[in-house]
């Protein structure tokens, strides 16, 4: 989505220490042979950095630019086009509710309202305990099972308002059934500082890496 | 009508259908072995003979597109379009979830036919499980010598990588997709030059849809004549259709393109009819971008030619979404209008402003503050954007105008009745809260 104003008012407290560990940089560089230019590794880089740090801060953008040999504004330019990337901390789990036609016809709005009510947050907000952030997206290509939503990687199908409480209470609601590829996962020995909204986040991320 | 023997979906439902071993045990990669003994030109000829038309929405013949590549090129790239972001389309997902090796085999054969060195499979980021499934299949193929250097002992080598998107409909447009792989904003490019001449990294590039490429192994295995004997002359080969909304069996179905929208909705081996107690009000049969059919227009054939007779843009993604009498047509109008307004990439004035204004008007109408003249303004706006009058870089605004125009024209009575039923006072109050 092209028309999102960036928050220039909130100061970002980030230290001198690099956010991207050497292992993380190396993982980004491992994508170079796939493309004709280093810049083409930018989307993979953003995915890996976001999957490791939780979001892509300005400092992280500068460091990605360094690795890819491009200008930081190029990173910002690309990043700001796509809805998937966060420039500020988000919850440990992101709930993405489909808002397109099949899901709307099959009660998606009511599901969204129920989630808002139970979490006590609105769109683009994060619960105070840092557990959940809530967004909507257009069609998730799961319309044979409308209404759909994603919790991180996991697509939940045929969700009804009365299912929401149980769904939110399930610790494993973001775990997928199929075997995972670690291509875009945090590098194994990354000793990077986590900067997510909550303290619980780091543990949860590690739990996910292990599976 | 006789039941269609599945071709593209023949492995769906087979235990472990995504595994290389299972795929090979069911005849998989035999077409590739055959293709590697053919010349690239004969493969392209076979695909032309099949008249395999692109399944991504535009219906352009794949073999003809491959023929546009410059003869003297030294490097070629193939992009597999797995962005599948047109609501409410999910056939590519079903193909990749159930049969990733069929796609990989089609990709390798097509890459060989176009003499490509690298194939990029562009997957929308929301396809998490699909990503893991396809990546695992790619890893398996590399390990088995089916991808990489000297494929199956031949002289031909190909690398295949998944490139994950990050949430933008317009990255499904072929040049938006190319920009996105290059690490840029997914903003479509002005054409010409077309990708076949100057595409990804300014190299000759072919972009084809997942379903298009999944057809290719079958064409090589059974011949172009066999493929072109399926379905009407202008719309050949097996095709996936999907249906969603309040129907008994929402899902993805395979058939020749001689079925009607009514078949897709009502046949017991397809949609199975409406859910009990639901009465059909309308259907968007080709993804939302093609436009709407009323309950009286279900005899439209789901091929590349018939939709135009019903005022639609085309067959599109052949993904139907139905809505029933309990759905307010104003909500449908608003839902589609919002989609294009939020997905326009903003480069072209008519598209950026037009989609935004249509969304504003549709929102106003849905909220109960519509005016009759809004309907005329919607129609006028729709006529003044898009590639058809030559006002835009890509086809997104054409996809925006067809649903809006057909909804307003075909459901005008209902829209006007809803507007007439508004209380002037309430409408005024609503307007105060909107801009
Ligand atoms: C706004 C827009 C979105 C598109 N989205 C997709 C898509 O998600 N998947 C796809 O295969 N084609 C999509 N297309 C069509 C592609 O531009 C292109 O025609 C297609 O990938 C070519 O493959 P084919 O010839 O095999 O159909 C889109 C086109 C437009 C204008
Ligand atoms: S027509 Fe719309 S989506 Fe396409 S390039 Fe122009 S502004 Fe972008
Ligand atoms: S409309 Fe919701 S998943 Fe497609």
XYZ file of C-alpha atoms and ligand atoms in Angstrom:
689
model
C 0.000 0.000 0.000
C 1.565 3.160 -1.178
C -0.045 5.807 0.938
C 1.103 5.303 4.464
C 2.604 8.256 6.266
C 5.640 7.354 8.316
C 5.893 8.289 11.941
C 8.622 10.933 12.127
C 7.667 12.196 15.561
C 8.484 9.361 17.890
C 12.186 9.325 18.655
C 13.760 5.934 18.188
C 16.054 4.965 21.026
C 18.616 2.753 19.421
C 22.189 2.307 20.530
C 25.502 2.431 18.757
C 25.735 -1.340 18.627
C 24.805 -2.882 15.295
C 21.405 -4.527 15.154
C 22.341 -6.976 12.445
C 24.699 -9.654 13.691
C 27.396 -10.990 11.412
C 25.411 -14.213 11.095
C 22.378 -12.244 9.950
C 24.444 -10.280 7.428
C 25.950 -13.491 6.161
C 22.498 -14.967 5.724
C 21.456 -11.947 3.653
C 24.616 -12.247 1.550
C 23.787 -15.884 0.890
C 20.970 -14.604 -1.344
C 23.337 -12.636 -3.624
C 24.171 -15.495 -6.013
C 20.464 -15.846 -6.808
C 20.174 -12.446 -8.472
C 21.958 -10.233 -10.974
C 22.119 -7.339 -8.511
C 22.633 -7.091 -4.775
C 19.601 -4.853 -4.490
C 17.396 -7.743 -5.583
C 18.209 -9.391 -2.265
C 16.330 -6.560 -0.536
C 12.979 -8.303 -0.101
C 14.633 -11.468 1.251
C 16.757 -9.250 3.524
C 13.709 -7.427 4.862
C 11.938 -10.721 5.502
C 14.884 -12.209 7.365
C 15.514 -9.066 9.401
C 11.859 -8.745 10.342
C 11.684 -12.438 11.227
C 14.742 -12.001 13.459
C 14.198 -8.591 15.050
C 10.409 -8.418 14.925
C 10.370 -5.277 12.815
C 12.621 -3.207 10.560
C 13.683 -0.032 12.332
C 15.487 2.890 10.696
C 18.777 1.689 12.067
C 18.115 -1.762 10.666
C 17.341 -0.164 7.290
C 20.690 1.637 7.340
C 22.480 -1.565 8.139
C 20.653 -3.491 5.412
C 21.656 -0.729 2.986
C 25.256 -1.236 4.051
C 25.109 -4.964 3.342
C 23.430 -4.492 -0.043
C 25.580 -1.557 -1.055
C 22.592 0.709 -1.688
C 21.350 3.930 -0.132
C 19.237 3.698 3.045
C 16.496 5.691 1.319
C 16.237 2.909 -1.274
C 15.489 0.500 1.540
C 12.865 2.821 2.975
C 11.414 3.431 -0.477
C 10.907 -0.275 -1.112
C 9.836 -1.146 2.409
C 7.165 1.543 2.566
C 5.429 0.104 -0.507
C 4.621 -3.239 1.059
C 2.061 -3.863 3.779
C 3.936 -6.787 5.280
C 6.786 -4.842 6.853
C 6.680 -3.076 10.196
C 8.873 -0.108 11.026
C 7.878 -0.201 14.677
C 7.558 -3.035 17.204
C 4.648 -5.376 16.750
C 3.185 -8.151 18.820
C 4.597 -11.618 19.111
C 1.800 -12.829 16.855
C 0.168 -10.847 14.071
C -3.447 -11.634 13.299
C -4.267 -10.832 9.665
C -7.985 -10.954 8.972
C -9.157 -11.194 5.357
C -11.512 -8.396 4.356
C -12.210 -9.332 0.731
C -15.539 -10.317 -0.735
C -15.881 -14.042 -0.019
C -14.890 -13.567 3.564
C -17.123 -10.529 3.990
C -20.082 -12.471 2.606
C -19.267 -15.363 4.930
C -19.105 -13.286 8.097
C -15.525 -12.034 8.181
C -16.551 -8.634 9.535
C -18.219 -10.232 12.534
C -15.087 -12.301 13.193
C -12.963 -9.161 13.072
C -15.302 -7.350 15.466
C -15.159 -10.266 17.882
C -11.352 -10.277 17.824
C -11.261 -6.531 18.423
C -13.630 -6.953 21.330
C -11.779 -9.819 22.942
C -8.318 -8.309 22.538
C -9.503 -4.789 23.315
C -7.531 -3.331 20.412
C -8.263 -1.797 17.032
C -6.569 -2.267 13.680
C -2.792 -1.743 13.609
C -2.718 -1.898 17.385
C -0.917 -4.257 19.732
C -2.198 -5.670 22.997
C -0.502 -4.182 26.089
C 1.132 -7.529 26.893
C 2.735 -7.502 23.448
C 1.128 -10.742 22.461
C -1.066 -9.831 19.510
C -1.161 -7.202 16.780
C -4.194 -6.935 14.539
C -4.389 -6.020 10.843
C -6.599 -6.731 7.852
C -5.507 -7.749 4.380
C -7.174 -8.311 1.061
C -7.974 -11.874 -0.051
C -5.633 -14.464 1.444
C -6.459 -16.970 -1.327
C -8.212 -19.234 1.133
C -11.720 -18.319 0.009
C -12.857 -21.944 -0.260
C -12.705 -21.751 3.528
C -14.061 -18.255 4.159
C -13.885 -16.563 6.581
C -10.097 -16.753 6.853
C -7.401 -15.263 8.973
C -3.697 -15.734 9.459
C -1.942 -15.910 12.799
C 1.667 -15.396 11.793
C 2.213 -18.256 9.332
C -0.887 -20.275 10.140
C -4.010 -19.915 8.010
C -7.195 -20.491 9.980
C -10.164 -21.508 7.890
C -13.932 -21.200 8.210
C -13.618 -19.068 11.330
C -16.831 -18.007 13.057
C -17.223 -15.396 15.798
C -17.931 -18.139 18.340
C -14.547 -19.762 17.541
C -12.525 -16.674 18.400
C -12.104 -17.195 22.162
C -10.770 -20.704 21.730
C -8.535 -19.663 18.868
C -6.930 -16.836 20.831
C -6.378 -19.046 23.865
C -4.550 -21.710 21.870
C -0.787 -21.378 22.441
C -0.047 -23.130 19.168
C -2.371 -21.079 16.999
C 0.567 -19.862 14.895
C 2.131 -23.247 14.184
C 1.780 -24.776 10.754
C 1.429 -28.481 10.055
C 3.799 -28.861 7.127
C 7.546 -29.218 7.419
C 9.194 -25.778 7.535
C 12.005 -24.434 5.404
C 14.386 -22.204 7.397
C 15.317 -20.113 4.349
C 13.858 -16.888 5.739
C 14.248 -17.739 9.412
C 16.685 -16.043 11.786
C 20.189 -17.468 11.424
C 20.766 -20.140 14.082
C 23.556 -18.556 16.118
C 22.348 -14.992 15.818
C 23.190 -13.203 19.042
C 21.152 -10.158 18.129
C 19.210 -7.923 20.420
C 15.499 -8.456 20.163
C 13.500 -5.280 20.003
C 9.937 -6.481 20.048
C 7.162 -4.930 22.012
C 7.271 -7.407 24.851
C 9.753 -9.346 26.891
C 7.958 -12.557 26.160
C 8.713 -12.181 22.476
C 12.260 -13.471 22.403
C 11.291 -16.727 24.044
C 8.409 -17.246 21.679
C 10.589 -16.602 18.653
C 13.115 -19.111 19.877
C 10.410 -21.645 20.480
C 9.324 -21.161 16.883
C 12.853 -21.515 15.553
C 13.187 -24.826 17.273
C 10.287 -26.351 15.425
C -22.448 -33.999 -18.589
C -19.730 -36.635 -18.235
C -17.379 -36.271 -15.342
C -14.079 -34.711 -16.350
C -11.092 -36.942 -15.751
C -8.770 -34.667 -13.775
C -5.453 -33.786 -15.391
C -4.028 -30.879 -13.419
C -5.601 -32.137 -10.214
C -4.984 -35.823 -10.770
C -2.662 -36.021 -7.754
C -4.940 -34.116 -5.398
C -6.054 -36.404 -2.607
C -3.232 -38.899 -3.177
C -1.398 -39.605 0.078
C 1.830 -37.595 0.272
C 1.170 -36.088 -3.144
C 3.799 -33.387 -2.586
C 6.661 -35.887 -2.270
C 8.995 -36.441 -5.211
C 8.769 -40.224 -4.871
C 4.992 -40.182 -5.061
C 4.998 -37.741 -7.980
C 7.444 -39.925 -9.915
C 5.522 -43.081 -9.116
C 2.530 -41.500 -10.833
C 4.408 -40.714 -14.019
C 5.975 -37.442 -12.909
C 9.107 -36.070 -14.621
C 8.619 -38.372 -17.600
C 7.568 -35.355 -19.673
C 10.762 -33.570 -18.641
C 12.865 -36.538 -19.748
C 11.065 -36.468 -23.067
C 11.390 -32.684 -23.402
C 15.134 -32.708 -22.794
C 15.473 -34.898 -25.888
C 13.424 -32.446 -27.957
C 14.641 -29.069 -29.222
C 13.415 -25.857 -27.579
C 11.733 -24.943 -30.876
C 9.730 -28.157 -31.121
C 8.538 -27.730 -27.534
C 7.413 -24.184 -28.297
C 5.674 -25.434 -31.444
C 3.849 -28.087 -29.426
C 2.694 -25.465 -26.904
C 1.515 -23.263 -29.782
C -0.339 -26.186 -31.305
C -2.000 -26.800 -27.935
C -3.123 -23.158 -27.989
C -2.323 -22.930 -24.286
C -3.694 -19.552 -23.307
C -2.379 -17.868 -20.168
C -4.331 -18.731 -17.040
C -3.205 -15.614 -15.137
C -6.056 -13.487 -16.411
C -5.229 -12.112 -19.843
C -5.426 -15.363 -21.826
C -2.428 -14.657 -24.047
C -1.090 -17.799 -25.818
C 2.016 -19.004 -23.990
C 3.841 -20.361 -27.042
C 3.383 -17.074 -28.897
C 4.746 -15.151 -25.910
C 7.844 -17.360 -25.824
C 8.281 -16.669 -29.525
C 8.753 -12.938 -28.817
C 12.129 -13.549 -27.168
C 14.933 -12.094 -29.300
C 16.723 -14.767 -31.301
C 20.212 -13.474 -30.488
C 19.802 -13.369 -26.711
C 22.451 -14.881 -24.461
C 20.625 -14.818 -21.131
C 16.938 -15.435 -20.451
C 14.913 -15.454 -17.250
C 11.604 -17.089 -16.423
C 9.256 -15.748 -13.769
C 6.525 -17.953 -12.415
C 3.625 -15.832 -11.306
C 2.352 -17.266 -8.037
C 1.158 -13.975 -6.632
C -2.473 -15.084 -6.768
C -3.829 -11.926 -5.246
C -7.024 -11.437 -7.238
C -9.934 -11.923 -4.844
C -11.342 -14.571 -4.513
C -8.908 -16.775 -6.445
C -7.168 -19.806 -4.986
C -6.535 -22.352 -7.782
C -2.792 -21.667 -7.856
C -2.712 -22.365 -4.142
C -4.517 -25.675 -4.633
C -2.050 -26.636 -7.389
C 1.026 -25.793 -5.344
C -0.300 -27.264 -2.115
C -1.124 -30.591 -3.713
C 1.317 -30.923 -6.558
C 4.389 -28.680 -6.326
C 6.415 -31.022 -8.531
C 3.947 -30.627 -11.391
C 4.686 -26.898 -11.287
C 8.433 -27.475 -11.034
C 8.330 -29.885 -13.972
C 6.341 -27.392 -16.049
C 8.753 -24.659 -15.034
C 11.821 -26.640 -16.081
C 10.318 -27.638 -19.437
C 9.240 -24.062 -20.143
C 12.631 -22.744 -19.031
C 14.299 -25.232 -21.376
C 11.999 -24.193 -24.204
C 12.913 -20.551 -23.657
C 16.541 -21.410 -22.829
C 16.322 -19.679 -19.469
C 19.149 -19.961 -16.960
C 17.152 -18.991 -13.898
C 13.501 -19.387 -12.919
C 12.029 -17.296 -10.120
C 8.818 -18.441 -8.516
C 7.145 -15.317 -7.158
C 4.966 -16.214 -4.188
C 2.835 -13.758 -2.268
C 4.036 -13.643 1.322
C 0.679 -14.741 2.717
C 1.351 -18.142 1.124
C 3.310 -19.392 4.129
C 2.422 -23.059 4.010
C 2.650 -23.028 0.223
C 6.136 -21.545 0.481
C 7.343 -24.331 2.755
C 5.789 -27.000 0.536
C 7.208 -25.636 -2.725
C 10.627 -24.921 -1.203
C 10.818 -28.481 0.051
C 9.924 -29.762 -3.413
C 12.641 -27.565 -4.948
C 15.186 -28.893 -2.443
C 14.161 -32.444 -3.300
C 14.464 -31.730 -7.019
C 17.964 -30.291 -6.602
C 19.024 -33.326 -4.558
C 17.716 -35.641 -7.269
C 19.531 -33.843 -10.097
C 16.268 -32.540 -11.532
C 17.286 -28.929 -10.903
C 20.740 -27.378 -10.958
C 23.647 -28.347 -13.177
C 23.103 -30.791 -16.033
C 19.513 -31.676 -15.360
C 18.996 -35.442 -15.513
C 22.392 -35.825 -17.159
C 21.600 -33.444 -20.043
C 23.544 -30.347 -21.107
C 20.823 -28.131 -19.725
C 21.206 -26.393 -16.345
C 18.637 -24.342 -14.476
C 18.445 -22.703 -11.089
C 15.070 -22.178 -9.502
C 14.434 -19.809 -6.606
C 11.374 -18.714 -4.712
C 11.032 -14.958 -4.348
C 8.573 -13.985 -1.649
C 6.420 -10.902 -2.036
C 5.376 -8.685 0.812
C 1.731 -7.787 0.407
C 0.755 -5.865 -2.748
C -1.835 -6.916 -5.338
C -0.125 -5.030 -8.131
C 2.960 -7.253 -7.824
C 0.880 -9.827 -9.691
C 1.061 -7.592 -12.751
C 4.021 -8.906 -14.684
C 6.172 -5.784 -14.659
C 5.251 -4.974 -11.058
C 6.401 -8.488 -10.265
C 9.679 -7.834 -12.069
C 10.282 -4.613 -10.143
C 9.510 -6.455 -6.928
C 12.107 -9.135 -7.667
C 14.609 -6.371 -8.370
C 14.108 -5.161 -4.798
C 12.015 -2.133 -5.680
C 8.500 -0.877 -5.120
C 6.170 -3.108 -7.117
C 5.188 -0.370 -9.546
C 4.419 -1.581 -13.062
C 6.578 -0.404 -15.946
C 5.500 1.394 -19.080
C 5.307 -1.008 -22.016
C 6.847 -1.364 -24.516
C 9.452 -2.651 -24.085
C 7.688 -5.845 -23.134
C 9.408 -8.217 -20.715
C 10.300 -10.631 -23.523
C 12.596 -7.931 -24.899
C 13.653 -6.174 -21.714
C 12.383 -7.611 -18.453
C 13.924 -8.649 -15.174
C 17.410 -7.108 -14.767
C 16.824 -5.746 -18.287
C 17.175 -9.261 -19.679
C 14.676 -11.036 -21.930
C 12.092 -12.444 -19.530
C 9.022 -14.622 -19.735
C 6.300 -14.313 -17.092
C 3.751 -17.106 -16.851
C 1.137 -18.082 -14.340
C 1.401 -21.165 -12.114
C -1.555 -22.896 -13.763
C -0.279 -22.120 -17.268
C 3.051 -23.762 -16.513
C 1.404 -26.701 -14.755
C -0.281 -27.537 -18.086
C 3.023 -27.805 -19.940
C 4.156 -31.304 -18.807
C 0.833 -32.728 -20.005
C 1.201 -31.061 -23.401
C 4.649 -32.603 -23.811
C 3.483 -35.971 -22.575
C 0.306 -36.232 -24.630
C 0.823 -33.744 -27.428
C -0.499 -30.359 -28.441
C -3.259 -31.920 -30.535
C -4.593 -33.817 -27.548
C -4.598 -30.622 -25.482
C -6.329 -28.548 -28.144
C -9.004 -31.227 -28.554
C -10.284 -30.460 -25.043
C -12.941 -27.759 -24.883
C -14.001 -25.141 -27.444
C -11.586 -24.152 -30.190
C -10.670 -20.782 -28.713
C -10.426 -22.062 -25.142
C -8.543 -25.323 -25.058
C -7.200 -27.628 -22.403
C -8.119 -28.461 -18.841
C -8.969 -25.449 -16.692
C -9.359 -24.914 -12.997
C -12.467 -23.124 -11.814
C -13.141 -22.119 -8.287
C -16.207 -21.095 -6.422
C -16.658 -19.514 -3.016
C -19.342 -17.784 -0.985
C -22.556 -19.308 0.381
C -22.552 -22.472 -1.748
C -22.638 -26.080 -0.609
C -19.207 -27.101 -1.861
C -16.875 -24.146 -2.173
C -13.666 -25.302 -3.815
C -11.505 -25.703 -6.887
C -12.790 -27.865 -9.755
C -11.276 -28.986 -13.028
C -13.195 -29.077 -16.303
C -13.009 -28.238 -19.972
C -13.993 -24.680 -20.794
C -17.372 -25.785 -22.064
C -19.102 -25.426 -18.717
C -21.382 -22.581 -17.797
C -21.450 -20.521 -14.645
C -24.616 -22.414 -13.797
C -22.774 -25.757 -14.000
C -20.043 -24.476 -11.720
C -22.606 -23.300 -9.202
C -25.165 -26.071 -9.362
C -23.588 -29.338 -10.463
C -23.355 -31.879 -7.655
C -19.689 -32.564 -8.450
C -18.983 -28.818 -8.350
C -20.534 -26.059 -6.253
C -23.591 -28.164 -5.440
C -25.951 -25.190 -5.348
C -26.576 -22.566 -2.727
C -26.504 -23.310 0.996
C -29.946 -24.212 2.353
C -32.096 -21.135 2.797
C -29.857 -18.944 0.623
C -31.112 -17.494 -2.631
C -28.604 -16.375 -5.236
C -28.445 -12.670 -5.941
C -25.381 -12.453 -8.132
C -21.929 -13.759 -8.899
C -18.580 -12.308 -9.875
C -17.398 -15.177 -12.077
C -13.811 -14.349 -12.979
C -12.261 -12.871 -9.879
C -13.766 -9.569 -8.832
C -12.030 -7.636 -11.650
C -14.135 -9.063 -14.464
C -17.528 -7.752 -13.319
C -20.799 -9.172 -12.065
C -23.480 -11.514 -13.407
C -27.038 -11.407 -12.126
C -28.998 -14.517 -11.181
C -30.479 -14.418 -14.713
C -27.139 -14.580 -16.476
C -25.818 -17.902 -15.230
C -25.761 -19.443 -18.701
C -22.578 -17.628 -19.508
C -19.919 -20.034 -20.723
C -16.748 -20.062 -18.672
C -14.438 -19.641 -21.666
C -12.296 -16.870 -23.097
C -14.993 -15.578 -25.472
C -18.409 -15.601 -23.823
C -17.896 -13.233 -20.852
C -17.659 -10.195 -23.153
C -21.253 -10.833 -24.241
C -22.349 -10.207 -20.671
C -20.459 -6.942 -20.349
C -17.550 -8.529 -18.530
C -13.868 -7.838 -19.069
C -13.009 -11.504 -19.685
C -12.651 -14.911 -18.090
C -10.065 -13.541 -15.671
C -9.012 -16.083 -13.098
C -12.236 -18.128 -13.493
C -12.769 -17.757 -9.764
C -16.425 -17.188 -8.946
C -17.747 -15.642 -5.772
C -21.468 -15.751 -5.240
C -23.556 -13.617 -2.941
C -27.087 -14.193 -1.819
C -30.227 -12.125 -1.330
C -29.296 -11.266 2.258
C -26.212 -9.406 1.017
C -26.719 -5.690 0.421
C -25.485 -4.850 -3.078
C -24.076 -1.655 -1.583
C -21.706 -3.757 0.547
C -20.507 -5.621 -2.544
C -19.927 -2.337 -4.355
C -18.012 -0.932 -1.432
C -15.920 -4.049 -0.907
C -14.659 -4.095 -4.488
C -14.170 -0.323 -4.633
C -12.084 -0.385 -1.472
C -9.865 -3.121 -2.867
C -8.674 -1.124 -5.879
C -8.327 2.094 -3.926
C -5.997 0.432 -1.483
C -4.073 -1.531 -4.104
C -3.501 1.151 -6.759
C 0.231 1.789 -6.825
C -0.318 5.484 -7.376
C 1.795 6.129 -10.472
C -1.023 7.105 -12.818
C -3.292 9.985 -11.917
C -6.505 8.499 -13.280
C -5.993 5.224 -11.472
C -4.848 6.733 -8.178
C -7.522 9.409 -8.001
C -10.233 7.446 -9.762
C -10.057 4.399 -7.503
C -9.917 6.644 -4.429
C -12.964 8.633 -5.518
C -14.937 5.567 -6.445
C -14.173 4.149 -3.008
C -15.325 7.373 -1.360
C -18.579 7.327 -3.265
C -19.158 3.634 -2.641
C -18.459 4.145 1.059
C -20.934 6.998 1.167
C -23.553 4.910 -0.609
C -23.007 1.940 1.704
C -23.215 4.135 4.793
C -26.647 5.387 3.798
C -25.699 8.784 2.401
C -25.706 7.978 -1.301
C -27.163 10.170 -4.023
C -28.575 9.092 -7.358
C -26.060 11.259 -9.159
C -23.268 9.319 -7.434
C -24.254 6.360 -9.589
C -23.773 8.420 -12.735
C -20.498 9.816 -11.475
C -19.319 6.279 -10.753
C -20.098 5.284 -14.327
C -18.422 8.354 -15.717
C -15.312 7.850 -13.597
C -15.186 4.230 -14.702
C -15.119 5.323 -18.334
C -12.211 7.644 -17.764
C -9.475 5.487 -16.380
C -7.652 2.353 -17.357
C -5.675 0.977 -20.242
C -8.696 0.778 -22.504
C -8.856 4.541 -22.981
C -5.017 4.520 -22.785
C -4.777 6.361 -19.495
C -2.781 3.980 -17.367
C 0.404 1.987 -17.210
C -1.186 -1.285 -16.165
C -4.523 -3.067 -16.204
C -5.435 -2.552 -12.546
C -7.916 0.259 -13.211
C -9.633 -1.771 -15.945
C -10.142 -4.416 -13.308
C -11.487 -1.709 -11.019
C -13.994 -0.297 -13.460
C -15.622 -3.494 -14.704
C -17.063 -4.648 -11.374
C -18.145 -1.144 -10.434
C -19.688 -0.387 -13.797
C -21.505 -3.733 -14.044
C -22.756 -3.564 -10.459
C -24.123 -0.061 -10.961
C -25.704 -0.926 -14.310
C -27.104 -4.327 -13.415
C -28.292 -3.478 -9.885
C -29.238 0.130 -10.442
C -32.824 -0.442 -9.344
C -31.780 -1.833 -6.003
C -29.196 0.896 -5.458
C -31.726 3.618 -6.266
C -34.302 2.017 -3.983
C -31.785 1.972 -1.141
C -30.946 5.609 -1.763
C -34.645 6.520 -1.874
C -35.181 4.746 1.432
C -32.562 6.867 3.216
C -33.885 9.529 5.548
C -32.493 12.860 4.446
C -31.642 13.805 8.001
C -29.725 10.622 8.748
C -27.881 10.938 5.448
C -26.898 14.500 6.304
C -25.579 13.347 9.663
C -23.550 10.602 8.063
C -22.084 13.084 5.607
C -20.987 15.265 8.502
C -18.864 12.427 9.824
C -17.232 11.727 6.456
C -15.131 13.968 4.287
C -3.357 -5.629 -11.474
C -2.972 -6.953 -12.041
C -2.781 -8.030 -11.201
C -2.418 -9.278 -11.700
N -2.249 -10.321 -10.831
C -1.875 -11.526 -11.321
C -1.671 -12.622 -10.440
O -1.837 -12.519 -9.220
N -1.280 -13.810 -10.974
C -1.085 -13.962 -12.329
O -0.711 -15.035 -12.760
N -1.289 -12.945 -13.180
C -1.665 -11.740 -12.712
N -1.840 -10.695 -13.595
C -1.570 -10.929 -15.032
C -0.083 -10.784 -15.338
O 0.200 -9.438 -15.623
C 0.356 -11.595 -16.533
O -0.510 -11.347 -17.576
C 0.360 -13.077 -16.289
O 1.123 -13.409 -15.157
C 0.948 -13.772 -17.477
O 0.904 -15.176 -17.304
P -0.010 -16.071 -18.241
O 0.204 -15.593 -19.632
O 0.531 -17.433 -18.018
O -1.403 -15.907 -17.777
C -2.231 -9.436 -13.095
C -2.429 -8.359 -13.940
C -2.808 -7.130 -13.438
C -3.021 -6.005 -14.382
S -2.670 1.837 -13.554
Fe -2.786 2.088 -11.328
S -1.808 0.279 -10.467
Fe -1.256 0.344 -12.657
S 0.687 1.456 -12.738
Fe -0.902 3.018 -12.963
S -1.355 3.712 -10.844
Fe -0.204 1.799 -10.697
S -11.851 -13.485 0.206
Fe -10.981 -13.991 2.118
S -9.508 -15.472 1.615
Fe -10.253 -14.846 -0.329
